[in-house]
Amino acid sequence: LFAAGRDRWFGLPHFESLRCMHLADLSQNRATTSLTPEARASARENTILHYEKALEAFENQDEQVPIHLLNNLSWYLALEDDEAKVARSLELAERARDRLSSRSENPQIYDTYSWALYRNGRVEKARREYEELLAVHEDPGFRFHFARVLNELGDHRRALAELEKALDFPSFADRQKAILLRAQIQAALR
């Protein structure tokens, strides 16, 4: 009975955007918890697909697109290797950023925006954005992203310093990636 009611509710045209967002959130969870790279890649593709459908549904209904939908879709597109998807990630990140009044209001939006800049080759602008973001919000993930930007710019010593700050956080999710990047930078400096 519950499943039948849920299916009827999700089948209503004005709930299409919410249904797609729900499916994207489920796929996003699979993308971060899957054990194999293939399963994570497949879940990431599904996440993008459902977020794209949700975005289209919101826009077709002339509804305001939730800022976290713009941010999450932008993030996943920025992770792709496809140039068009990476370019689209910046457009979406700018839309999300433009709805905020300050970096402290929702710092994850500015992290995604800065990362999209980096992925689109606007590395110097990404550096400035991360400096401003980290001036108002401390986060090990942001520091790790900033270190990658600095490394790309050739500022290896500063990148190492940022990685050390990120690694000082006990609950840092990308710890293994940061340790690997630190080793690569240290080897390059020898």
PDB file of C-alpha atoms in Angstrom:
ATOM      1  CA  LEU A   1       0.000   0.000   0.000  1.00  0.00           C
ATOM      2  CA  PHE A   2       2.798   2.421   0.884  1.00  0.00           C
ATOM      3  CA  ALA A   3       4.647   1.669  -2.360  1.00  0.00           C
ATOM      4  CA  ALA A   4       1.489   2.217  -4.427  1.00  0.00           C
ATOM      5  CA  GLY A   5       0.858   5.574  -2.740  1.00  0.00           C
ATOM      6  CA  ARG A   6       4.480   6.598  -3.153  1.00  0.00           C
ATOM      7  CA  ASP A   7       4.415   5.634  -6.842  1.00  0.00           C
ATOM      8  CA  ARG A   8       1.231   7.668  -7.430  1.00  0.00           C
ATOM      9  CA  TRP A   9       2.726  10.659  -5.581  1.00  0.00           C
ATOM     10  CA  PHE A  10       5.997  10.520  -7.529  1.00  0.00           C
ATOM     11  CA  GLY A  11       4.015  10.065 -10.753  1.00  0.00           C
ATOM     12  CA  LEU A  12       2.346  13.471 -10.455  1.00  0.00           C
ATOM     13  CA  PRO A  13       3.794  15.901 -13.024  1.00  0.00           C
ATOM     14  CA  HIS A  14       4.602  18.646 -10.511  1.00  0.00           C
ATOM     15  CA  PHE A  15       6.605  16.215  -8.408  1.00  0.00           C
ATOM     16  CA  GLU A  16       8.903  15.187 -11.258  1.00  0.00           C
ATOM     17  CA  SER A  17      11.572  17.642 -10.128  1.00  0.00           C
ATOM     18  CA  LEU A  18      11.461  16.318  -6.558  1.00  0.00           C
ATOM     19  CA  ARG A  19      11.449  12.705  -7.748  1.00  0.00           C
ATOM     20  CA  CYS A  20      14.547  13.303  -9.887  1.00  0.00           C
ATOM     21  CA  MET A  21      16.311  15.075  -7.030  1.00  0.00           C
ATOM     22  CA  HIS A  22      15.515  12.150  -4.746  1.00  0.00           C
ATOM     23  CA  LEU A  23      16.902   9.689  -7.299  1.00  0.00           C
ATOM     24  CA  ALA A  24      20.006  11.864  -7.741  1.00  0.00           C
ATOM     25  CA  ASP A  25      20.562  11.921  -3.981  1.00  0.00           C
ATOM     26  CA  LEU A  26      20.301   8.118  -3.878  1.00  0.00           C
ATOM     27  CA  SER A  27      22.765   7.807  -6.767  1.00  0.00           C
ATOM     28  CA  GLN A  28      25.079  10.315  -5.090  1.00  0.00           C
ATOM     29  CA  ASN A  29      25.163   8.112  -2.002  1.00  0.00           C
ATOM     30  CA  ARG A  30      26.058   5.111  -4.175  1.00  0.00           C
ATOM     31  CA  ALA A  31      28.748   7.168  -5.949  1.00  0.00           C
ATOM     32  CA  THR A  32      30.524   7.808  -2.659  1.00  0.00           C
ATOM     33  CA  THR A  33      30.041   4.396  -1.035  1.00  0.00           C
ATOM     34  CA  SER A  34      30.542   1.946  -3.909  1.00  0.00           C
ATOM     35  CA  LEU A  35      33.572  -0.284  -3.557  1.00  0.00           C
ATOM     36  CA  THR A  36      34.760  -0.536  -7.147  1.00  0.00           C
ATOM     37  CA  PRO A  37      35.797   2.309  -9.449  1.00  0.00           C
ATOM     38  CA  GLU A  38      33.369   1.007 -12.095  1.00  0.00           C
ATOM     39  CA  ALA A  39      30.440   1.077  -9.669  1.00  0.00           C
ATOM     40  CA  ARG A  40      31.375   4.596  -8.511  1.00  0.00           C
ATOM     41  CA  ALA A  41      31.627   5.809 -12.128  1.00  0.00           C
ATOM     42  CA  SER A  42      28.257   4.281 -12.982  1.00  0.00           C
ATOM     43  CA  ALA A  43      26.648   5.822  -9.909  1.00  0.00           C
ATOM     44  CA  ARG A  44      28.209   9.199 -10.759  1.00  0.00           C
ATOM     45  CA  GLU A  45      26.739   9.009 -14.284  1.00  0.00           C
ATOM     46  CA  ASN A  46      23.310   8.231 -12.800  1.00  0.00           C
ATOM     47  CA  THR A  47      23.678  11.090 -10.340  1.00  0.00           C
ATOM     48  CA  ILE A  48      24.398  13.532 -13.165  1.00  0.00           C
ATOM     49  CA  LEU A  49      21.508  12.158 -15.221  1.00  0.00           C
ATOM     50  CA  HIS A  50      18.992  12.544 -12.380  1.00  0.00           C
ATOM     51  CA  TYR A  51      20.245  16.000 -11.395  1.00  0.00           C
ATOM     52  CA  GLU A  52      19.994  17.089 -15.056  1.00  0.00           C
ATOM     53  CA  LYS A  53      16.412  15.785 -15.206  1.00  0.00           C
ATOM     54  CA  ALA A  54      15.551  17.551 -11.940  1.00  0.00           C
ATOM     55  CA  LEU A  55      17.047  20.805 -13.235  1.00  0.00           C
ATOM     56  CA  GLU A  56      15.056  20.514 -16.450  1.00  0.00           C
ATOM     57  CA  ALA A  57      11.862  19.764 -14.517  1.00  0.00           C
ATOM     58  CA  PHE A  58      12.299  22.793 -12.237  1.00  0.00           C
ATOM     59  CA  GLU A  59      13.032  25.041 -15.200  1.00  0.00           C
ATOM     60  CA  ASN A  60      10.088  23.672 -17.239  1.00  0.00           C
ATOM     61  CA  GLN A  61       7.763  24.405 -14.326  1.00  0.00           C
ATOM     62  CA  ASP A  62       9.186  27.926 -13.900  1.00  0.00           C
ATOM     63  CA  GLU A  63      10.174  27.049 -10.333  1.00  0.00           C
ATOM     64  CA  GLN A  64      13.266  28.331  -8.603  1.00  0.00           C
ATOM     65  CA  VAL A  65      15.970  25.698  -8.849  1.00  0.00           C
ATOM     66  CA  PRO A  66      17.221  24.700  -5.375  1.00  0.00           C
ATOM     67  CA  ILE A  67      20.715  25.994  -4.820  1.00  0.00           C
ATOM     68  CA  HIS A  68      21.985  22.603  -3.670  1.00  0.00           C
ATOM     69  CA  LEU A  69      20.811  21.068  -6.956  1.00  0.00           C
ATOM     70  CA  LEU A  70      22.875  23.624  -8.901  1.00  0.00           C
ATOM     71  CA  ASN A  71      25.842  23.051  -6.600  1.00  0.00           C
ATOM     72  CA  ASN A  72      25.726  19.250  -6.628  1.00  0.00           C
ATOM     73  CA  LEU A  73      25.255  18.994 -10.381  1.00  0.00           C
ATOM     74  CA  SER A  74      28.083  21.476 -10.898  1.00  0.00           C
ATOM     75  CA  TRP A  75      30.377  19.452  -8.639  1.00  0.00           C
ATOM     76  CA  TYR A  76      29.724  16.181 -10.433  1.00  0.00           C
ATOM     77  CA  LEU A  77      30.139  17.775 -13.863  1.00  0.00           C
ATOM     78  CA  ALA A  78      33.444  19.302 -12.762  1.00  0.00           C
ATOM     79  CA  LEU A  79      34.729  15.802 -11.990  1.00  0.00           C
ATOM     80  CA  GLU A  80      34.165  14.650 -15.560  1.00  0.00           C
ATOM     81  CA  ASP A  81      36.792  14.545 -18.321  1.00  0.00           C
ATOM     82  CA  ASP A  82      34.392  15.863 -20.972  1.00  0.00           C
ATOM     83  CA  GLU A  83      35.205  19.517 -21.776  1.00  0.00           C
ATOM     84  CA  ALA A  84      31.565  20.479 -22.367  1.00  0.00           C
ATOM     85  CA  LYS A  85      30.502  19.021 -19.010  1.00  0.00           C
ATOM     86  CA  VAL A  86      33.321  20.820 -17.231  1.00  0.00           C
ATOM     87  CA  ALA A  87      32.331  24.104 -18.916  1.00  0.00           C
ATOM     88  CA  ARG A  88      28.715  23.549 -17.874  1.00  0.00           C
ATOM     89  CA  SER A  89      29.876  22.968 -14.305  1.00  0.00           C
ATOM     90  CA  LEU A  90      31.174  26.535 -14.184  1.00  0.00           C
ATOM     91  CA  GLU A  91      27.911  27.957 -15.551  1.00  0.00           C
ATOM     92  CA  LEU A  92      25.919  26.143 -12.864  1.00  0.00           C
ATOM     93  CA  ALA A  93      28.375  27.071 -10.109  1.00  0.00           C
ATOM     94  CA  GLU A  94      28.093  30.732 -11.121  1.00  0.00           C
ATOM     95  CA  ARG A  95      24.291  30.511 -10.962  1.00  0.00           C
ATOM     96  CA  ALA A  96      24.491  29.096  -7.445  1.00  0.00           C
ATOM     97  CA  ARG A  97      27.116  31.620  -6.310  1.00  0.00           C
ATOM     98  CA  ASP A  98      25.117  34.539  -7.682  1.00  0.00           C
ATOM     99  CA  ARG A  99      22.256  33.662  -5.332  1.00  0.00           C
ATOM    100  CA  LEU A 100      24.390  34.122  -2.214  1.00  0.00           C
ATOM    101  CA  SER A 101      25.323  37.319  -0.475  1.00  0.00           C
ATOM    102  CA  SER A 102      28.554  36.121   1.186  1.00  0.00           C
ATOM    103  CA  ARG A 103      31.048  33.274   1.309  1.00  0.00           C
ATOM    104  CA  SER A 104      30.086  32.475   4.898  1.00  0.00           C
ATOM    105  CA  GLU A 105      26.427  31.977   3.938  1.00  0.00           C
ATOM    106  CA  ASN A 106      27.081  28.641   2.204  1.00  0.00           C
ATOM    107  CA  PRO A 107      30.815  27.976   1.807  1.00  0.00           C
ATOM    108  CA  GLN A 108      30.299  24.723  -0.132  1.00  0.00           C
ATOM    109  CA  ILE A 109      28.877  26.775  -3.007  1.00  0.00           C
ATOM    110  CA  TYR A 110      32.111  28.785  -3.157  1.00  0.00           C
ATOM    111  CA  ASP A 111      34.206  25.614  -2.958  1.00  0.00           C
ATOM    112  CA  THR A 112      32.339  24.201  -5.955  1.00  0.00           C
ATOM    113  CA  TYR A 113      32.637  27.513  -7.813  1.00  0.00           C
ATOM    114  CA  SER A 114      36.379  27.682  -7.130  1.00  0.00           C
ATOM    115  CA  TRP A 115      36.852  24.052  -8.158  1.00  0.00           C
ATOM    116  CA  ALA A 116      34.887  24.628 -11.383  1.00  0.00           C
ATOM    117  CA  LEU A 117      37.168  27.593 -12.136  1.00  0.00           C
ATOM    118  CA  TYR A 118      40.193  25.352 -11.598  1.00  0.00           C
ATOM    119  CA  ARG A 119      38.799  22.580 -13.792  1.00  0.00           C
ATOM    120  CA  ASN A 120      38.095  25.140 -16.529  1.00  0.00           C
ATOM    121  CA  GLY A 121      41.710  26.307 -16.566  1.00  0.00           C
ATOM    122  CA  ARG A 122      41.086  29.539 -14.682  1.00  0.00           C
ATOM    123  CA  VAL A 123      43.612  28.527 -12.058  1.00  0.00           C
ATOM    124  CA  GLU A 124      44.724  31.987 -10.917  1.00  0.00           C
ATOM    125  CA  LYS A 125      41.103  33.045 -10.350  1.00  0.00           C
ATOM    126  CA  ALA A 126      40.517  29.764  -8.464  1.00  0.00           C
ATOM    127  CA  ARG A 127      43.510  30.593  -6.246  1.00  0.00           C
ATOM    128  CA  ARG A 128      42.067  33.991  -5.348  1.00  0.00           C
ATOM    129  CA  GLU A 129      38.636  32.501  -4.658  1.00  0.00           C
ATOM    130  CA  TYR A 130      40.090  29.827  -2.359  1.00  0.00           C
ATOM    131  CA  GLU A 131      42.140  32.427  -0.479  1.00  0.00           C
ATOM    132  CA  GLU A 132      38.992  34.479   0.140  1.00  0.00           C
ATOM    133  CA  LEU A 133      36.959  31.405   1.084  1.00  0.00           C
ATOM    134  CA  LEU A 134      39.554  30.111   3.553  1.00  0.00           C
ATOM    135  CA  ALA A 135      39.757  33.553   5.146  1.00  0.00           C
ATOM    136  CA  VAL A 136      36.148  33.128   6.340  1.00  0.00           C
ATOM    137  CA  HIS A 137      35.692  29.364   6.593  1.00  0.00           C
ATOM    138  CA  GLU A 138      38.101  26.651   7.713  1.00  0.00           C
ATOM    139  CA  ASP A 139      37.584  23.249   6.084  1.00  0.00           C
ATOM    140  CA  PRO A 140      40.114  20.507   5.327  1.00  0.00           C
ATOM    141  CA  GLY A 141      38.459  19.660   2.003  1.00  0.00           C
ATOM    142  CA  PHE A 142      38.719  23.275   0.891  1.00  0.00           C
ATOM    143  CA  ARG A 143      42.398  23.314   1.918  1.00  0.00           C
ATOM    144  CA  PHE A 144      43.013  20.115  -0.067  1.00  0.00           C
ATOM    145  CA  HIS A 145      41.390  21.645  -3.164  1.00  0.00           C
ATOM    146  CA  PHE A 146      43.397  24.837  -2.625  1.00  0.00           C
ATOM    147  CA  ALA A 147      46.608  22.782  -2.392  1.00  0.00           C
ATOM    148  CA  ARG A 148      45.819  21.198  -5.758  1.00  0.00           C
ATOM    149  CA  VAL A 149      45.334  24.661  -7.265  1.00  0.00           C
ATOM    150  CA  LEU A 150      48.604  25.897  -5.759  1.00  0.00           C
ATOM    151  CA  ASN A 151      50.419  22.815  -7.023  1.00  0.00           C
ATOM    152  CA  GLU A 152      49.075  23.474 -10.531  1.00  0.00           C
ATOM    153  CA  LEU A 153      50.423  27.023 -10.285  1.00  0.00           C
ATOM    154  CA  GLY A 154      53.846  25.690  -9.296  1.00  0.00           C
ATOM    155  CA  ASP A 155      53.643  27.013  -5.725  1.00  0.00           C
ATOM    156  CA  HIS A 156      54.680  23.632  -4.317  1.00  0.00           C
ATOM    157  CA  ARG A 157      55.872  24.740  -0.884  1.00  0.00           C
ATOM    158  CA  ARG A 158      52.645  26.564  -0.181  1.00  0.00           C
ATOM    159  CA  ALA A 159      50.687  23.572  -1.507  1.00  0.00           C
ATOM    160  CA  LEU A 160      52.534  21.371   1.006  1.00  0.00           C
ATOM    161  CA  ALA A 161      51.679  23.794   3.817  1.00  0.00           C
ATOM    162  CA  GLU A 162      47.991  23.669   2.860  1.00  0.00           C
ATOM    163  CA  LEU A 163      48.068  19.872   2.738  1.00  0.00           C
ATOM    164  CA  GLU A 164      49.582  19.774   6.236  1.00  0.00           C
ATOM    165  CA  LYS A 165      46.786  22.028   7.518  1.00  0.00           C
ATOM    166  CA  ALA A 166      44.194  19.759   5.917  1.00  0.00           C
ATOM    167  CA  LEU A 167      45.831  16.646   7.374  1.00  0.00           C
ATOM    168  CA  ASP A 168      45.720  18.190  10.865  1.00  0.00           C
ATOM    169  CA  PHE A 169      41.953  17.592  10.846  1.00  0.00           C
ATOM    170  CA  PRO A 170      41.187  14.124  12.242  1.00  0.00           C
ATOM    171  CA  SER A 171      37.961  13.713  10.274  1.00  0.00           C
ATOM    172  CA  PHE A 172      39.346  14.708   6.869  1.00  0.00           C
ATOM    173  CA  ALA A 173      37.559  12.581   4.229  1.00  0.00           C
ATOM    174  CA  ASP A 174      40.217  12.898   1.493  1.00  0.00           C
ATOM    175  CA  ARG A 175      43.128  12.048   3.790  1.00  0.00           C
ATOM    176  CA  GLN A 176      44.561   9.312   1.551  1.00  0.00           C
ATOM    177  CA  LYS A 177      44.412  11.514  -1.548  1.00  0.00           C
ATOM    178  CA  ALA A 178      46.124  14.334   0.350  1.00  0.00           C
ATOM    179  CA  ILE A 179      48.887  12.008   1.569  1.00  0.00           C
ATOM    180  CA  LEU A 180      49.447  10.818  -1.990  1.00  0.00           C
ATOM    181  CA  LEU A 181      49.583  14.391  -3.330  1.00  0.00           C
ATOM    182  CA  ARG A 182      51.978  15.381  -0.543  1.00  0.00           C
ATOM    183  CA  ALA A 183      54.309  12.507  -1.489  1.00  0.00           C
ATOM    184  CA  GLN A 184      54.166  13.474  -5.174  1.00  0.00           C
ATOM    185  CA  ILE A 185      55.012  17.101  -4.417  1.00  0.00           C
ATOM    186  CA  GLN A 186      57.814  16.140  -2.024  1.00  0.00           C
ATOM    187  CA  ALA A 187      59.297  13.801  -4.653  1.00  0.00           C
ATOM    188  CA  ALA A 188      59.136  16.551  -7.286  1.00  0.00           C
ATOM    189  CA  LEU A 189      60.930  18.983  -4.967  1.00  0.00           C
ATOM    190  CA  ARG A 190      63.862  16.609  -4.386  1.00  0.00           C
TER     191      ARG A 190
END
